[in-house]
């Protein structure tokens, strides 16, 4: 990837990093505890929210408030991190064709969203440390 692709994105690095951090926090849901530590019942092995509803609501709001192009770029960054065989232009064209009003639901329903966003940034030569890229 070249620096021009990164500077042409309509979603800011800070926004992508905020979403990645929040998605990482959501991945931290832990198994529900039971009163009997010896009990091994798969039906009771569920995830506890532990306050994650607020994080999910904040992420949903952040994504939903992005304009159409920024949502497309965000999805493209995620896809770029998930699929090492495709390039930015190809993935973005697909994201344009498949864009819906349900971007936040799609992204927040993606396992490993945080990992994919960070890997996508890495493929663009960017990181959440800000190395190699300045926000316009």
CSV table of C-alpha atoms in Angstrom, one decimal:
chain,number,residue,atom,x,y,z
A,1,UNK,CA,0.0,0.0,0.0
A,2,UNK,CA,1.1,3.5,-0.6
A,3,UNK,CA,0.8,6.6,1.6
A,4,UNK,CA,-1.6,8.1,-1.0
A,5,UNK,CA,-4.2,5.5,-0.2
A,6,UNK,CA,-4.0,6.3,3.5
A,7,UNK,CA,-4.3,10.1,2.9
A,8,UNK,CA,-7.3,9.6,0.6
A,9,UNK,CA,-9.3,7.7,3.2
A,10,UNK,CA,-12.4,9.6,4.4
A,11,UNK,CA,-12.3,8.0,7.8
A,12,UNK,CA,-9.7,9.3,10.2
A,13,UNK,CA,-7.0,7.2,11.8
A,14,UNK,CA,-8.3,8.3,15.2
A,15,UNK,CA,-11.7,7.0,14.4
A,16,UNK,CA,-10.4,3.6,13.2
A,17,UNK,CA,-8.3,3.3,16.3
A,18,UNK,CA,-11.2,4.2,18.6
A,19,UNK,CA,-13.3,1.6,17.0
A,20,UNK,CA,-10.5,-1.0,17.2
A,21,UNK,CA,-10.0,-0.2,20.9
A,22,UNK,CA,-13.7,-0.5,21.6
A,23,UNK,CA,-14.0,-3.7,19.6
A,24,UNK,CA,-11.0,-5.1,21.5
A,25,UNK,CA,-12.8,-4.3,24.8
A,26,UNK,CA,-15.9,-6.1,23.5
A,27,UNK,CA,-13.9,-9.2,22.7
A,28,UNK,CA,-13.0,-9.2,26.4
A,29,UNK,CA,-16.3,-10.6,27.5
A,30,UNK,CA,-15.7,-13.4,29.9
A,31,UNK,CA,-17.5,-16.6,30.7
A,32,UNK,CA,-20.3,-16.3,33.2
A,33,UNK,CA,-19.5,-17.6,36.7
A,34,UNK,CA,-21.6,-20.2,38.4
A,35,UNK,CA,-22.1,-20.8,42.1
A,36,UNK,CA,-20.7,-24.3,41.7
A,37,UNK,CA,-17.1,-24.1,40.2
A,38,UNK,CA,-17.2,-27.9,39.6
A,39,UNK,CA,-20.4,-27.6,37.5
A,40,UNK,CA,-19.6,-28.2,33.8
A,41,UNK,CA,-22.9,-27.4,32.0
A,42,UNK,CA,-22.5,-26.1,28.5
A,43,UNK,CA,-25.9,-24.5,28.6
A,44,UNK,CA,-24.7,-22.3,31.4
A,45,UNK,CA,-21.5,-21.3,29.7
A,46,UNK,CA,-22.6,-18.0,28.4
A,47,UNK,CA,-20.9,-14.7,28.2
A,48,UNK,CA,-21.5,-12.0,30.7
A,49,UNK,CA,-21.8,-8.4,29.4
A,50,UNK,CA,-20.1,-6.8,32.4
A,51,UNK,CA,-20.9,-3.3,31.2
A,52,UNK,CA,-20.1,-3.9,27.6
A,53,UNK,CA,-23.5,-2.7,26.4
A,54,UNK,CA,-22.3,0.9,26.8
A,55,UNK,CA,-19.2,0.2,24.7
A,56,UNK,CA,-21.2,-1.5,22.0
A,57,UNK,CA,-23.7,1.4,22.0
A,58,UNK,CA,-20.9,3.9,21.7
A,59,UNK,CA,-19.3,2.0,18.8
A,60,UNK,CA,-22.6,1.7,17.0
A,61,UNK,CA,-23.2,5.4,17.4
A,62,UNK,CA,-19.7,6.2,16.2
A,63,UNK,CA,-20.0,4.0,13.1
A,64,UNK,CA,-23.6,5.1,12.3
A,65,UNK,CA,-22.5,8.8,12.5
A,66,UNK,CA,-19.9,8.3,9.8
A,67,UNK,CA,-20.8,9.5,6.3
A,68,UNK,CA,-21.3,6.9,3.5
A,69,UNK,CA,-17.8,7.1,2.2
A,70,UNK,CA,-16.2,6.9,5.7
A,71,UNK,CA,-18.2,3.8,6.4
A,72,UNK,CA,-17.1,2.3,3.1
A,73,UNK,CA,-13.4,3.1,3.9
A,74,UNK,CA,-13.8,1.6,7.4
A,75,UNK,CA,-15.2,-1.7,6.0
A,76,UNK,CA,-12.4,-1.7,3.4
A,77,UNK,CA,-9.7,-1.3,6.1
A,78,UNK,CA,-11.3,-4.3,8.0
A,79,UNK,CA,-11.4,-6.4,4.8
A,80,UNK,CA,-7.9,-5.4,4.0
A,81,UNK,CA,-6.8,-6.8,7.4
A,82,UNK,CA,-8.8,-10.0,6.9
A,83,UNK,CA,-7.8,-10.8,3.3
A,84,UNK,CA,-4.1,-10.5,2.5
A,85,UNK,CA,-4.6,-11.4,-1.2
A,86,UNK,CA,-6.7,-8.3,-2.2
A,87,UNK,CA,-5.7,-4.7,-2.7
A,88,UNK,CA,-7.3,-1.5,-1.5
A,89,UNK,CA,-9.0,-0.6,-4.8
A,90,UNK,CA,-10.5,-4.0,-5.3
A,91,UNK,CA,-11.8,-4.3,-1.8
A,92,UNK,CA,-13.2,-0.7,-1.8
A,93,UNK,CA,-15.0,-1.3,-5.1
A,94,UNK,CA,-16.7,-4.3,-3.4
A,95,UNK,CA,-17.5,-2.3,-0.3
A,96,UNK,CA,-19.1,0.4,-2.5
A,97,UNK,CA,-21.3,-2.2,-4.2
A,98,UNK,CA,-22.3,-3.9,-1.0
A,99,UNK,CA,-22.8,-0.9,1.3
A,100,UNK,CA,-26.0,-0.9,3.3
A,101,UNK,CA,-27.5,1.0,6.2
A,102,UNK,CA,-26.4,-1.7,8.5
A,103,UNK,CA,-22.6,-1.1,8.6
A,104,UNK,CA,-22.4,-0.9,12.4
A,105,UNK,CA,-24.3,-4.2,12.8
A,106,UNK,CA,-22.1,-5.9,10.2
A,107,UNK,CA,-18.8,-4.6,11.7
A,108,UNK,CA,-19.8,-5.2,15.3
A,109,UNK,CA,-20.9,-8.7,14.4
A,110,UNK,CA,-17.5,-9.5,12.9
A,111,UNK,CA,-15.4,-11.8,15.1
A,112,UNK,CA,-11.8,-10.3,15.5
A,113,UNK,CA,-12.9,-6.9,14.2
A,114,UNK,CA,-10.2,-5.2,16.3
A,115,UNK,CA,-7.5,-7.5,14.9
A,116,UNK,CA,-8.7,-7.0,11.3
A,117,UNK,CA,-8.7,-3.2,11.6
A,118,UNK,CA,-5.2,-3.2,13.1
A,119,UNK,CA,-4.0,-5.6,10.4
A,120,UNK,CA,-5.6,-3.4,7.7
A,121,UNK,CA,-3.9,-0.3,9.0
A,122,UNK,CA,-0.6,-2.2,9.1
A,123,UNK,CA,-1.0,-3.1,5.4
A,124,UNK,CA,-1.5,0.6,4.7
A,125,UNK,CA,1.6,1.4,6.6
A,126,UNK,CA,-0.3,2.9,9.5
A,127,UNK,CA,-0.7,2.1,13.2
A,128,UNK,CA,-2.7,3.4,16.1
A,129,UNK,CA,0.6,4.8,17.5
A,130,UNK,CA,0.4,7.3,14.6
A,131,UNK,CA,3.7,6.2,13.2
A,132,UNK,CA,4.1,7.1,9.5
A,133,UNK,CA,0.9,9.0,9.1
A,134,UNK,CA,-0.4,12.4,10.2
A,135,UNK,CA,-4.1,13.2,10.4
A,136,UNK,CA,-5.1,15.8,7.8
